[in-house]
Coordinates of C-alpha atoms in Angstrom, one line a residue:
M21 CA -0.2 -0.1 0.1
V22 CA 1.5 3.4 -1.3
S23 CA 1.5 5.8 1.4
I24 CA 1.8 9.7 1.5
Y25 CA 5.6 9.6 2.9
D26 CA 6.3 7.1 -0.5
I27 CA 4.7 9.9 -2.6
A28 CA 6.9 12.7 -1.0
K29 CA 10.2 11.0 -1.1
A30 CA 9.4 9.8 -5.0
V31 CA 8.5 13.8 -5.6
G32 CA 11.1 15.3 -3.2
V33 CA 8.6 17.3 -1.2
S34 CA 7.5 16.8 2.6
A35 CA 4.3 14.2 3.4
S36 CA 2.4 17.3 4.5
A37 CA 2.9 18.7 1.1
V38 CA 1.4 15.7 -0.5
S39 CA -1.5 15.5 2.1
Y40 CA -2.6 19.3 1.5
V41 CA -2.9 18.3 -2.5
L42 CA -4.5 14.8 -2.2
S43 CA -7.1 16.5 0.2
G44 CA -7.6 19.4 -2.2
R45 CA -6.1 21.9 0.2
A46 CA -3.0 22.7 -1.5
E47 CA -3.8 26.7 -2.4
K48 CA -4.0 27.0 1.6
A49 CA -0.6 25.8 1.9
R50 CA 0.8 27.5 -1.0
I51 CA 1.9 24.8 -3.4
S52 CA 2.5 25.7 -7.1
R53 CA 0.7 24.3 -9.3
E54 CA 3.6 22.5 -10.8
K55 CA 4.2 21.2 -7.7
Q56 CA 0.7 20.0 -7.2
Q57 CA 0.9 18.1 -10.5
L58 CA 3.8 16.2 -9.9
I59 CA 2.4 15.0 -6.5
L60 CA -0.9 14.0 -8.4
D61 CA 0.8 12.3 -11.0
A62 CA 3.1 10.6 -8.6
A63 CA 0.0 9.2 -6.5
K64 CA -1.5 7.7 -9.9
K65 CA 1.5 6.1 -11.3
M66 CA 2.6 4.5 -7.9
G67 CA -1.2 3.4 -7.5
Y68 CA -2.0 5.4 -4.5
I69 CA -5.8 4.6 -2.9
P70 CA -6.7 7.2 0.0
N71 CA -7.4 5.2 3.6
M72 CA -11.1 6.3 3.9
A73 CA -11.3 5.5 7.5
A74 CA -8.4 7.5 8.2
R75 CA -10.0 10.1 6.1
K76 CA -12.9 10.0 7.8
L77 CA -11.5 10.1 11.4
S78 CA -9.2 13.0 10.4
R79 CA -12.3 14.9 9.5
R80 CA -14.3 13.7 12.5
N81 CA -16.9 11.9 10.4
T82 CA -17.1 8.2 11.8
A83 CA -20.8 7.7 11.0
H84 CA -20.1 5.3 8.3
L85 CA -17.0 3.0 9.6
P86 CA -18.3 -0.5 10.2
E87 CA -19.7 -1.5 13.3
I88 CA -19.5 -5.3 14.2
A89 CA -21.1 -7.1 17.4
L90 CA -20.7 -10.6 17.7
C91 CA -22.5 -12.9 20.5
W92 CA -21.4 -16.4 21.0
S93 CA -20.5 -18.8 23.8
P94 CA -16.7 -19.5 23.6
E95 CA -17.3 -22.9 25.3
Q96 CA -20.0 -24.0 22.5
H97 CA -17.7 -22.5 19.9
P98 CA -14.2 -22.7 20.7
G99 CA -12.6 -22.2 17.0
F100 CA -14.6 -19.2 16.3
L101 CA -12.1 -17.0 18.6
N102 CA -9.5 -17.9 16.0
T103 CA -11.7 -16.6 13.2
F104 CA -12.8 -13.3 15.1
I105 CA -9.2 -12.5 15.9
G106 CA -8.5 -12.8 12.0
I107 CA -11.6 -10.5 10.9
L108 CA -10.1 -8.0 13.4
Q109 CA -6.4 -8.2 12.1
D110 CA -7.6 -7.8 8.8
M111 CA -9.9 -4.8 9.6
T112 CA -6.9 -3.2 11.6
A113 CA -4.5 -3.6 8.8
G114 CA -7.1 -2.0 6.6
G115 CA -7.4 1.2 8.7
Q116 CA -11.4 0.1 9.4
V117 CA -11.5 -0.3 13.2
R118 CA -12.9 2.6 14.8
E119 CA -13.2 1.5 18.1
M120 CA -13.4 -2.1 19.9
R121 CA -15.3 -3.0 22.8
F122 CA -15.1 -6.5 24.8
T123 CA -17.6 -7.5 27.5
V124 CA -17.9 -10.9 29.2

């Protein structure tokens, strides 16, 4: 997965400059149109895909992040814990976990 740091290194700018450009706020940071185009071209060439969960969190918009509730008896289904751990690992790696709560 390509990050803003990868793009910044490739173009020779700061990660914050890349962030401003990719979020459409380049004018606010006074980034030249030429630099903006270099950043956008590099992002496209490198296959950059925005992390929507991170974007929503940074904008304080968590309403559409997924929530999962699981109810099961460990005594009746002991193998399910491994499945649940796998789901959490995949969601965390993809930036899709907003909050985790555990109750017994």
